Coordinates of C-alpha atoms and ligand atoms in Angstrom, one line a residue:
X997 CA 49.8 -18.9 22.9
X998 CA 46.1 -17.9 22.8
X999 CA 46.5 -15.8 25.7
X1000 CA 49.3 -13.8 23.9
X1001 CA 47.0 -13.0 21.4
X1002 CA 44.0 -12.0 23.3
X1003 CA 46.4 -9.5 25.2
X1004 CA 47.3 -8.0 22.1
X1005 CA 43.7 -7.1 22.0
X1006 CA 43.4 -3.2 22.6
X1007 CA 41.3 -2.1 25.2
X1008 CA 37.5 -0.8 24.5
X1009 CA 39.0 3.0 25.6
X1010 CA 42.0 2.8 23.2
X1011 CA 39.8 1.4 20.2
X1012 CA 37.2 4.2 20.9
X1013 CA 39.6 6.8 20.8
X1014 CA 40.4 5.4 16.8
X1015 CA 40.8 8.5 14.2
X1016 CA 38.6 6.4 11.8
X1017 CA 35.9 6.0 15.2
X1018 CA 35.3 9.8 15.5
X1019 CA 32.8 10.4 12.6
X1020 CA 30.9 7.4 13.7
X1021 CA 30.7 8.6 17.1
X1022 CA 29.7 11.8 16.4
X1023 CA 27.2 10.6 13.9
X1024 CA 25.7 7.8 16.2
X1025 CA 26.6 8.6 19.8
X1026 CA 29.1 7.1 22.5
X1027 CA 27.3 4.6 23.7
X1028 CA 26.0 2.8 20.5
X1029 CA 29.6 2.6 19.8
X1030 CA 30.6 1.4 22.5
X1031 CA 27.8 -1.1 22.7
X1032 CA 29.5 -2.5 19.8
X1033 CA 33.0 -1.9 20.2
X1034 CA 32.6 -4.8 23.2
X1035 CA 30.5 -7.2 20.5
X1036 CA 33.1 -6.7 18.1
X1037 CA 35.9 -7.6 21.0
X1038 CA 33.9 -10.3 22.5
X1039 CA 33.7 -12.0 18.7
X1040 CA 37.3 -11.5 18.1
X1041 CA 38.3 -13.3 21.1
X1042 CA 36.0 -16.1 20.5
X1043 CA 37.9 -16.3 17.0
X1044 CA 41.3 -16.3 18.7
X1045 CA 40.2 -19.2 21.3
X1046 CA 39.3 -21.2 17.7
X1047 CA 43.0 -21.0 16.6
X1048 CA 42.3 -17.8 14.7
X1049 CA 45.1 -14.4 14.1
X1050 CA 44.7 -11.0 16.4
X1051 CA 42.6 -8.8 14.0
X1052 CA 44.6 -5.0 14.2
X1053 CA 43.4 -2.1 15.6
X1054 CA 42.3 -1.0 11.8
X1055 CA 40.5 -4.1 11.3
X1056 CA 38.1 -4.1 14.5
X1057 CA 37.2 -0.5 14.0
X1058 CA 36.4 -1.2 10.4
X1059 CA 33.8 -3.7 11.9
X1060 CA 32.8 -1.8 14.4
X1061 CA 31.5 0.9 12.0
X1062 CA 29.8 -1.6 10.1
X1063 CA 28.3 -3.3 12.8
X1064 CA 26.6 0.4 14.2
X1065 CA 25.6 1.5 10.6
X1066 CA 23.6 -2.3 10.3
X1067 CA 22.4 -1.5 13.9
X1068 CA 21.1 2.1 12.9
X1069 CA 19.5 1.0 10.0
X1070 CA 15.4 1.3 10.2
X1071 CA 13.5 -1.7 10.1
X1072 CA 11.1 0.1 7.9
X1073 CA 13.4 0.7 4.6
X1074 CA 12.8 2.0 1.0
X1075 CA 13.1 -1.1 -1.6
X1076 CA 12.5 -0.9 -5.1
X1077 CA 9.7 -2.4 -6.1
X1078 CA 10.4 -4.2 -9.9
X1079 CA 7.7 -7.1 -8.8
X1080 CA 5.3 -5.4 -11.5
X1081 CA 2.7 -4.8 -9.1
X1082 CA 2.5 -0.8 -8.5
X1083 CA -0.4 -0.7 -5.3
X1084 CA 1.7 -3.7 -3.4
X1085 CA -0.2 -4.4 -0.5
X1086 CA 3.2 -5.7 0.8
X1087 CA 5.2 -2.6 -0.6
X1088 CA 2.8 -0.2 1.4
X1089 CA 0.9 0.5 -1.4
X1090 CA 0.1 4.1 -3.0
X1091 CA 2.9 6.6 -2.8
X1092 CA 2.5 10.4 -1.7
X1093 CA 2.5 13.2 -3.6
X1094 CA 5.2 15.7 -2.2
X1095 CA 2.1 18.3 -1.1
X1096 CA 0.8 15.1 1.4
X1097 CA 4.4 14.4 2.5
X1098 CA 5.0 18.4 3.2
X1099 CA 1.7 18.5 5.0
X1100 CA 2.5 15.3 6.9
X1101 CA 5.8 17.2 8.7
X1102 CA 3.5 20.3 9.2
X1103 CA 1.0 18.4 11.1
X1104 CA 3.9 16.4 13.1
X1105 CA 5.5 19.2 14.2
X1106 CA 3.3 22.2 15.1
X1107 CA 0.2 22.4 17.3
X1108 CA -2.6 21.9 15.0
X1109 CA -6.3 22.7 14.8
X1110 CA -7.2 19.2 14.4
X1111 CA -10.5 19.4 16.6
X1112 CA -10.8 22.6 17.3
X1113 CA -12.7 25.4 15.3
X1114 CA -10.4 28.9 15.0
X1115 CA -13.5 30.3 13.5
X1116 CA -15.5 30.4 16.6
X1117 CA -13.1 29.3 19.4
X1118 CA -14.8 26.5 20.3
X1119 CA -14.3 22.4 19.8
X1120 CA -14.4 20.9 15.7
X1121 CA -14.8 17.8 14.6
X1122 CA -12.1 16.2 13.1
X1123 CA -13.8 14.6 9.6
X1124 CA -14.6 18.6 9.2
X1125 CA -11.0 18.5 7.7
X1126 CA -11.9 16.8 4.4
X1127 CA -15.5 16.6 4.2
X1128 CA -15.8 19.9 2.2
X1129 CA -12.8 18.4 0.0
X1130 CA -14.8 15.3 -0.2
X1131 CA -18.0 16.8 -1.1
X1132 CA -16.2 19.5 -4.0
X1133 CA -15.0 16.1 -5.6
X1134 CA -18.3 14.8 -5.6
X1135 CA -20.0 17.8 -7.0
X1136 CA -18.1 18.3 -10.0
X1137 CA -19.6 14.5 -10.9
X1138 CA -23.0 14.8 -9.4
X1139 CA -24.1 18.5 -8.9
X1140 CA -26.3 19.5 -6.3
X1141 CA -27.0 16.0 -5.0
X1142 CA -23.6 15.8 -3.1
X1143 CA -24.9 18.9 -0.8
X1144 CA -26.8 15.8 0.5
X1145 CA -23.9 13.3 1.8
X1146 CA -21.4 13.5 4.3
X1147 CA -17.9 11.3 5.5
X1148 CA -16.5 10.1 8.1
X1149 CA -12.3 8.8 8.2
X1150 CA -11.2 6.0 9.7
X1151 CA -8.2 3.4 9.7
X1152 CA -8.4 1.3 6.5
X1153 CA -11.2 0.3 4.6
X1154 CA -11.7 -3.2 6.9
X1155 CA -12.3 -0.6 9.5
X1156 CA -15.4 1.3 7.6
X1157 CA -16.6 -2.1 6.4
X1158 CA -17.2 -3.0 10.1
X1159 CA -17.4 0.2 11.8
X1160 CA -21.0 0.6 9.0
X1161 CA -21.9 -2.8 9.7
X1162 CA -21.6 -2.2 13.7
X1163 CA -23.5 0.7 13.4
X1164 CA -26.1 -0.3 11.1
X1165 CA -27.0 -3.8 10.8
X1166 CA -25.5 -5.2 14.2
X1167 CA -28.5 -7.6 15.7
X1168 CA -29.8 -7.7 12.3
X1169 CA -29.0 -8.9 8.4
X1170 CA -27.7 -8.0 5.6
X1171 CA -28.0 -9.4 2.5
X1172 CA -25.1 -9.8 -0.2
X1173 CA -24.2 -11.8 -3.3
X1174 CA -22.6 -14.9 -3.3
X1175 CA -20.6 -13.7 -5.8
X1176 CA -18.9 -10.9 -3.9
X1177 CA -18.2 -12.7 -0.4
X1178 CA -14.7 -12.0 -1.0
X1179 CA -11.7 -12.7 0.4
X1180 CA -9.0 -9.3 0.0
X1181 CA -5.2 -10.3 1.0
X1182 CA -3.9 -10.0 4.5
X1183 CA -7.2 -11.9 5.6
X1184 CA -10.2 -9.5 5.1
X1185 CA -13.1 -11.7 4.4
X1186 CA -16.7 -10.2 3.9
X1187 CA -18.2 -12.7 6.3
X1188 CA -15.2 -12.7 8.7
X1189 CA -16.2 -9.0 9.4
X1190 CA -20.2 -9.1 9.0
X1191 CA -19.7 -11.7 12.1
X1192 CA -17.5 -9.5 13.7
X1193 CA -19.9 -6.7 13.8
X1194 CA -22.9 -8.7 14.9
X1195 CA -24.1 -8.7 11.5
X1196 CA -25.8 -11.8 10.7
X1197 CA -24.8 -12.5 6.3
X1198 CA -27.6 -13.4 4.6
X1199 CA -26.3 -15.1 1.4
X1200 CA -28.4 -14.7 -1.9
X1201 CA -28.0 -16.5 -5.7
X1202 CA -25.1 -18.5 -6.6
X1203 CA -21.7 -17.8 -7.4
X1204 CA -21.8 -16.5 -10.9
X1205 CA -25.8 -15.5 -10.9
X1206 CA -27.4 -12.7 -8.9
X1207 CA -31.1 -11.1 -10.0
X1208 CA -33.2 -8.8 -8.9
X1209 CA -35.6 -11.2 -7.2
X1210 CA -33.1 -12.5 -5.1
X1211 CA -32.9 -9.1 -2.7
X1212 CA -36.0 -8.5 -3.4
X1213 CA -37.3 -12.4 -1.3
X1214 CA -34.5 -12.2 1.6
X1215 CA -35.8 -9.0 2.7
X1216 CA -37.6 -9.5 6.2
X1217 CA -38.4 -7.6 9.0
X1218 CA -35.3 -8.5 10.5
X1219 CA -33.0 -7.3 7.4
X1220 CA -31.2 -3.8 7.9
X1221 CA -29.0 -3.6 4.7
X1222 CA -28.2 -4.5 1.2
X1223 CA -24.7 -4.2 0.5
X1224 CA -22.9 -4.8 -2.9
X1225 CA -19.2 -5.4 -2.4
X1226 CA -16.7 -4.9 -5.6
X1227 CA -15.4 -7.7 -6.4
X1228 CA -11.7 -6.5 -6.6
X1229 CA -9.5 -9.3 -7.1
X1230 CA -11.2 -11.7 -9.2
X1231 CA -13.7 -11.3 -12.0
X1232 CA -16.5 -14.1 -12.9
X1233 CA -16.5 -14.0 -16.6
X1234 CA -18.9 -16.4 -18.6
X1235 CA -22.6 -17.3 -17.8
X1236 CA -23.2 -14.6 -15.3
X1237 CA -25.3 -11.9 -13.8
X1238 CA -25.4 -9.1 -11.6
X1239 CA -27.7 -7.0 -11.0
X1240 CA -27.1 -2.8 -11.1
X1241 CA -26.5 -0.5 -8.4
X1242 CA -29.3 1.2 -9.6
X1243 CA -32.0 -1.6 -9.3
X1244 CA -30.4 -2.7 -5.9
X1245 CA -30.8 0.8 -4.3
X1246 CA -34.2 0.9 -5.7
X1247 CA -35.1 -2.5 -4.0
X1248 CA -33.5 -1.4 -1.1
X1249 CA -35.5 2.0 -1.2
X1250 CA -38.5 0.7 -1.6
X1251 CA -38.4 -1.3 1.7
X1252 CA -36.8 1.8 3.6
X1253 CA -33.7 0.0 4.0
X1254 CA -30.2 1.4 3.3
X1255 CA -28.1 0.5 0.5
X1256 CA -23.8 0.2 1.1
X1257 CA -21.6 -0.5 -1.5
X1258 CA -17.7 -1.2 -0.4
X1259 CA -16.0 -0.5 -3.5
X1260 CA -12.8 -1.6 -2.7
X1261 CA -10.4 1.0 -4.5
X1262 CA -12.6 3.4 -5.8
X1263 CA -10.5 6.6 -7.7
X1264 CA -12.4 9.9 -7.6
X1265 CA -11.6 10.5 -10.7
X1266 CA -12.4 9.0 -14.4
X1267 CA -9.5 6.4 -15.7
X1268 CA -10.3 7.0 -18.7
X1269 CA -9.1 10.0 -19.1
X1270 CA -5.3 8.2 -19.3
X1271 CA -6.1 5.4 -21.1
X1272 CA -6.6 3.6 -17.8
X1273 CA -8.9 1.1 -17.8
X1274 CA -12.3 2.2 -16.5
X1275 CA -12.3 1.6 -12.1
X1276 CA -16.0 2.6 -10.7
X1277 CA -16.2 5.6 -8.6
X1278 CA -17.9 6.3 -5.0
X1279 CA -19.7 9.0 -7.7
X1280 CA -21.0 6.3 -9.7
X1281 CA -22.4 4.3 -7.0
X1282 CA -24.1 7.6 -5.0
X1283 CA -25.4 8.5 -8.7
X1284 CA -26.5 5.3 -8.8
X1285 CA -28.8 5.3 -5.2
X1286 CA -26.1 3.8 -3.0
X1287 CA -26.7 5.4 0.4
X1288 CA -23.6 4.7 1.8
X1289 CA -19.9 4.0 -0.2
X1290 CA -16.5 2.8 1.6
X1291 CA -13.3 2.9 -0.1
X1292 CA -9.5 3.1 0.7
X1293 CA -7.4 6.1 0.8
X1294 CA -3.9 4.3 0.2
X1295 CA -5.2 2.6 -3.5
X1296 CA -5.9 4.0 -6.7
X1297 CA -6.9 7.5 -4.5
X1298 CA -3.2 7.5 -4.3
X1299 CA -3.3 8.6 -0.3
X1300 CA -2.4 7.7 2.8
X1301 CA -3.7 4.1 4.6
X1302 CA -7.5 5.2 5.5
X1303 CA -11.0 4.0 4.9
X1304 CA -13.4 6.6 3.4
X1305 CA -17.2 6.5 4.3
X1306 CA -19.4 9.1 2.2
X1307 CA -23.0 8.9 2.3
X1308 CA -26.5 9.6 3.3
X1309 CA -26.4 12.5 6.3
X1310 CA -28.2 11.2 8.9
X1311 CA -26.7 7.6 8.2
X1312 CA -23.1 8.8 8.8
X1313 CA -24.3 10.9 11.8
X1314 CA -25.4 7.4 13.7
X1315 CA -21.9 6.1 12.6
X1316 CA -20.3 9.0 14.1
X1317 CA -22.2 8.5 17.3
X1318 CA -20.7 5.0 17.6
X1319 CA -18.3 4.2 20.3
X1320 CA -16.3 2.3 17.7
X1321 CA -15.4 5.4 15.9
X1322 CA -13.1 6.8 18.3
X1323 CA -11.3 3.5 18.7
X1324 CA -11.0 3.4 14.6
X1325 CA -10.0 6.9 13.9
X1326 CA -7.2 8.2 12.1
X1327 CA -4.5 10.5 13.8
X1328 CA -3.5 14.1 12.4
X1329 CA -0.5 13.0 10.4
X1330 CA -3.1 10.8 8.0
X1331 CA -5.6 13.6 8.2
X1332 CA -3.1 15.9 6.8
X1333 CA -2.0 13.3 3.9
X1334 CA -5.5 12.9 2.8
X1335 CA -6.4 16.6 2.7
X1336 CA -3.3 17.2 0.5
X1337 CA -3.9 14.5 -1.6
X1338 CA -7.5 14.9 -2.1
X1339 CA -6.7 18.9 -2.6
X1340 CA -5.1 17.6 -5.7
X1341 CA -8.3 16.8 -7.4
X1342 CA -8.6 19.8 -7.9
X1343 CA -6.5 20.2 -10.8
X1344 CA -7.5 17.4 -12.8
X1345 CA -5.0 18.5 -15.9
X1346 CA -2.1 17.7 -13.5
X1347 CA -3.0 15.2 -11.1
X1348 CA -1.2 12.3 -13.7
X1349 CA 2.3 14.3 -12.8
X1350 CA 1.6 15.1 -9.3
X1351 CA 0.1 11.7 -8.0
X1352 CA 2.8 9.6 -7.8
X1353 CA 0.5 6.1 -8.1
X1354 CA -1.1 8.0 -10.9
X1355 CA 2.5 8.9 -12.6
X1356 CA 3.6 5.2 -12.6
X1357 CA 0.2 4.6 -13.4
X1358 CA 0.4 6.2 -16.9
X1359 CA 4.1 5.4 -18.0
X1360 CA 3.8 4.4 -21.6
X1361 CA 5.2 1.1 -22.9
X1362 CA 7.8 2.8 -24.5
X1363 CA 9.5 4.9 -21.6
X1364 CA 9.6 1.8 -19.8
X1365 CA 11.5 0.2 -22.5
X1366 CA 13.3 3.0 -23.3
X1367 CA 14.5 2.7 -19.8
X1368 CA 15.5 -0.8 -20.2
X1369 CA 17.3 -0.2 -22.4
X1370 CA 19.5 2.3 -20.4
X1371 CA 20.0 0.0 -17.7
X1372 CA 20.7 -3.5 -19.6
X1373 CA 24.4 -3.6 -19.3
X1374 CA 24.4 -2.7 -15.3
X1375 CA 22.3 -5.5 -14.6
X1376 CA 24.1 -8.3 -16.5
X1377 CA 27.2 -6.9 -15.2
X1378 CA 26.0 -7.5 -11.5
X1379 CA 24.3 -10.7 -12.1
X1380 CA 27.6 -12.0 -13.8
X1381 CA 29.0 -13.7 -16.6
X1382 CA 27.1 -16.6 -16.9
X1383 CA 23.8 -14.8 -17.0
X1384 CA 21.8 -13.6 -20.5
X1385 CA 19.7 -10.3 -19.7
X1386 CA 17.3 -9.3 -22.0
X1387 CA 14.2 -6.9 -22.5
X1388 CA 11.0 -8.1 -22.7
X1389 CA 7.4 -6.7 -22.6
X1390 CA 5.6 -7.3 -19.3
X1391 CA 2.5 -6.7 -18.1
X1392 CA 1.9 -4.7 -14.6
X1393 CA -0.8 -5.3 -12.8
X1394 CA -2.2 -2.3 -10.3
X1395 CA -2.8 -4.6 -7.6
X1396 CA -4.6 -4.0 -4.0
X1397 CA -7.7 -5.3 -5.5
X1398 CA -7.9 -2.8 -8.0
X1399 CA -8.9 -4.1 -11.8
X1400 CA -8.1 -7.5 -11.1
X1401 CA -8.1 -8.9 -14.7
X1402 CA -6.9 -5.6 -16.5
X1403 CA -3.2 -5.1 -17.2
X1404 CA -0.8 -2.7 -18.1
X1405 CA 1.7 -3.0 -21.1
X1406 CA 5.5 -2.5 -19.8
X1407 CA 8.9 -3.7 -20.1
X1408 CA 10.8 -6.0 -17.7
X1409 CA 14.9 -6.5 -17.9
X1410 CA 14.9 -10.7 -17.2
X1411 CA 17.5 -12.7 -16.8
X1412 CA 18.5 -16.1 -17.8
X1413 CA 21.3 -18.4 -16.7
X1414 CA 23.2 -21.0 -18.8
X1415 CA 24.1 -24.4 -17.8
X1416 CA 23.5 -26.5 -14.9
X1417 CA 21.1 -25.7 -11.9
X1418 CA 20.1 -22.3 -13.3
X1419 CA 17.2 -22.4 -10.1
X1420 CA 20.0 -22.2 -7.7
X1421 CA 21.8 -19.0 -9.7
X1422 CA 18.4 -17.3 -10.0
X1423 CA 17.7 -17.5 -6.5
X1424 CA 21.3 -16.6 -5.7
X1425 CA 21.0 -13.1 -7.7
X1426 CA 17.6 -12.3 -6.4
X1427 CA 19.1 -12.6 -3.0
X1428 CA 22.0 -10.4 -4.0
X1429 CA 19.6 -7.8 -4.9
X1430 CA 17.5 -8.0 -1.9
X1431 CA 20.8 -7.6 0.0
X1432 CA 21.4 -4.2 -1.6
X1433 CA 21.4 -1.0 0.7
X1434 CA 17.8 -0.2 -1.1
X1435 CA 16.2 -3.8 -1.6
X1436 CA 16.0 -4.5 -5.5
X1437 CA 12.6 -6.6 -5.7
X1438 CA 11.7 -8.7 -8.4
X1439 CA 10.1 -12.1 -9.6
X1440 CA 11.0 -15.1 -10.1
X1441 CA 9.2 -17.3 -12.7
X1442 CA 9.6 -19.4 -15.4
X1443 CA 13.2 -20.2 -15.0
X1444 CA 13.7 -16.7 -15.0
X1445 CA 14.1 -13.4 -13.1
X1446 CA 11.8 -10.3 -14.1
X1447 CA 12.5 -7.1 -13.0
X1448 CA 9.2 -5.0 -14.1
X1449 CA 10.4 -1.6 -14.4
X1450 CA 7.1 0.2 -14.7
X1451 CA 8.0 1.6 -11.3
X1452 CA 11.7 2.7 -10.8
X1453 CA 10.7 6.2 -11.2
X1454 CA 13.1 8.0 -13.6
X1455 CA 14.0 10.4 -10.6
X1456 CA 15.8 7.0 -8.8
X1457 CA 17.2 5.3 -11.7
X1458 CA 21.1 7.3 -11.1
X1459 CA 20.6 6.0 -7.2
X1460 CA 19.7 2.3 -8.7
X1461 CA 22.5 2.0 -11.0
X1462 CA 25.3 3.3 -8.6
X1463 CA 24.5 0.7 -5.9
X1464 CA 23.8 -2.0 -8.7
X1465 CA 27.7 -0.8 -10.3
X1466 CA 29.4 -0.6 -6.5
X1467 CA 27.9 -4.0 -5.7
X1468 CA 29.2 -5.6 -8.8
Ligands
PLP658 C1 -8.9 -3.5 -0.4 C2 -10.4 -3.8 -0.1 C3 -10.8 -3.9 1.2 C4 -9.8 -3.6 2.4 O1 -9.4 -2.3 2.4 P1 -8.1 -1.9 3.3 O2 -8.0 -0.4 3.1 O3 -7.0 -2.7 2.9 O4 -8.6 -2.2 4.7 C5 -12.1 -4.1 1.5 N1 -13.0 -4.4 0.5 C6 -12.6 -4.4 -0.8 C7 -13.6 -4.7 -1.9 C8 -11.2 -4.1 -1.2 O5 -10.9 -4.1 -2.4

């Protein structure tokens, strides 16, 4: 009986040759297809061995195609990101502006002068490709004064915290705040790295007080540094004290010692002039006496994943010289990014529209809601009848560290579900909508499932609804 069936099978030749086969062959190749024409066989006879019908001709090839698109499908995939926070460290954080993303393809794909001078012929340095962006940023803040620093690129922020430290302080201390030894998500932890680079953490006042004196009686002969780290993702409100850049780098200064601060996110650019609320700058801190200043190129900078060093000439010199630069560098295709991003500095007036981060940034409470309101009915409809959807105001957060207690007015479409086990419906739907071709992600909490809108760009809502409608 069985073995009638399985001979009614067709052969992996006669399946492959399938009109509705072609277009999948041609799009994917033979031998993917093929690969999966024998899967799909193999499962159908295990299903006829169980007691199961012959599926037809038709039927495998339908499953074959699905089972090659699935295959073909990047691991790496676009989701939306509804979760309310825009710099998701989990989302891959800042966005590129179409200039970085057109500059990115140029570097991939043609030779490119990435350490190599075509004014004179001879070898360049890499960092040569944004320092001069770099320094035009910092002179329309500081003047003069930024003719005196220089930067050097390298993987992520972690990386210029220890690649400073390693150069600087390894052998030796450095003294920070116990108020700042912070821990930043995805394990970076101040005194996880300072151990890492051989620097040895001096620890000064207490958790919510820090003064002057402190830095002023752990300095030895044996201390290299002081170094100030923004406290990114927390904020000590209440009794407290810190004590200004200013009076730090003076202490510091005083004993001939540098002065670091890792700031975290750091924009170049003032906040304030969106209504944003107010992030320091690495201007602020150099203003300020900092000697050296690290911050991340994929945060509020709105650029590609890289740490950014700018400081005190000959200080960044002796980092350069360090072995553990050319094992932390960046490639040409983040080089190219940053340049293009940073180039958009610039142009101040329109960095708001051209910065994607910064775009998303700025939506007002009322386009969000306005968008909410455009996109109610879709949503109830998918997460079915049973379910209430309403609009509520939310509040984003901007994430990666950045203004940690600050948040941004939106609107979020949330839905609700009547009756019994409502827990098990909400976390059905959110599956559902993780299961879409372009992940939906959202929040669950308080018996409910918020979908902050602040960044389904306007641009993506048609492509949102029409696999939210085709999945319903
Ligand atoms: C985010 C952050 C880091 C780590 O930066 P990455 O670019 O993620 O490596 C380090 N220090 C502070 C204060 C931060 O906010």
């Amino acid at each position: 009986m069985n073995k009638d069936k399985l001979s009614q099978l067709p052969a992996v030749d006669r399946l492959l040759a399938q009109p509705a086969l072609a277009d999948a062959i041609a799009r994917h190749g033979r031998q993917p297809i093929t690969d999966c024409a024998r899967a799909e066989l193999a499962a159908a006879r295990e299903l006829i061995r169980a007691g199961h019908a012959a599926p037809d001709t038709e039927a495998l090839a339908a499953s074959i195609v699905a089972r090659v698109e699935k295959l073909a499908q990047p691991n790496l995939r676009p989701v939306f990101n509804l979760s309310g926070t825009v710099l998701h460290t989990n989302l891959g954080r800042a966005l590129l502006a179409p200039e970085a993303v057109a500059a990115m393809a140029v570097a991939a794909t043609a030779p490119c002068a990435l350490e190599y001078d075509i004014a004179d012929g001879g070898r360049g340095d890499r960092d040569s490709l944004v320092e001069p962006l770099l320094a035009e940023i910092l002179a329309a803040a500081m003047g003069e004064k930024a003719k005196d620093f220089a930067a050097t690129i390298v993987n992520n922020n972690a990386a210029a915290v220890l690649l400073v430290l390693d150069s600087l302080v390894k052998g030796k201390e450095a003294v920070v705040s116990r108020g700042e030894l912070v821990e930043i998500g995805g394990a970076f932890r101040v005194p996880d790295i300072m151990r890492r680079a051989g620097a040895k953490l001096v620890e000064i006042g207490t958790t919510n007080r820090t003064h002057a004196k402190d830095y002023a009686e752990a300095i030895t002969a044996r201390t290299a540094m002081l170094m100030k780290v923004h406290t990114s993702n927390y904020a000590v409100v209440g009794f407290t004290k810190t004590v200004e850049e200013t009076e730090i780098a003076s202490i510091a200064h005083e004993y001939g010692i540098p002065f670091m601060v890792d700031l975290g996110s750091g924009t170049l650019t003032d906040f304030a002039r969106w209504g944003l609320p107010k992030e320091p700058t690495p201007q602020d801190s150099l203003a300020a006496g900092a000697d050296l200043v690290t911050f991340s190129g994929d945060k509020l900078l709105g650029g590609p994943q890289a740490g950014i060093i700018v400081g005190r000439k000959d200080l960044i010199a002796r980092i350069k010289k360090n072995p553990l630069k050319r094992a932390l560098r960046v490639g040409k295709i983040t080089l190219a990014a940053l340049e293009a991003t940073l180039a958009l500095y610039r142009d101040p007036d329109r960095l708001a529209q051209r910065l994607p981060t910064l775009r998303l940034l700025t939506r007002s409470e009322h386009d969000i809601a306005a968008q909410a309101e455009r996109l109610c009915a879709v949503l109830a409809d998918f997460a079915g009848e049973t379910s209430q959807v309403s609009i509520e105001p939310a509040m984003s957060q901007i994430g990666s560290g950045a203004l940690p207690v600050e948040r941004l007015a939106s609107a979020a479409l949330v839905v609700r579900y009547e009756g019994k086990r409502p827990g098990k419906q909400l976390a059905a739907l959110e599956e559902r909508l993780r299961a879409l071709p372009q992940p939906v992600i959202g929040r669950i909490a308080d018996d409910a499932l918020r979908l902050d809108l602040r960044c389904l760009d306007p641009a993506d809502e048609v492509r949102f609804v029409t696999q939210l409608t085709d999945a319903s």
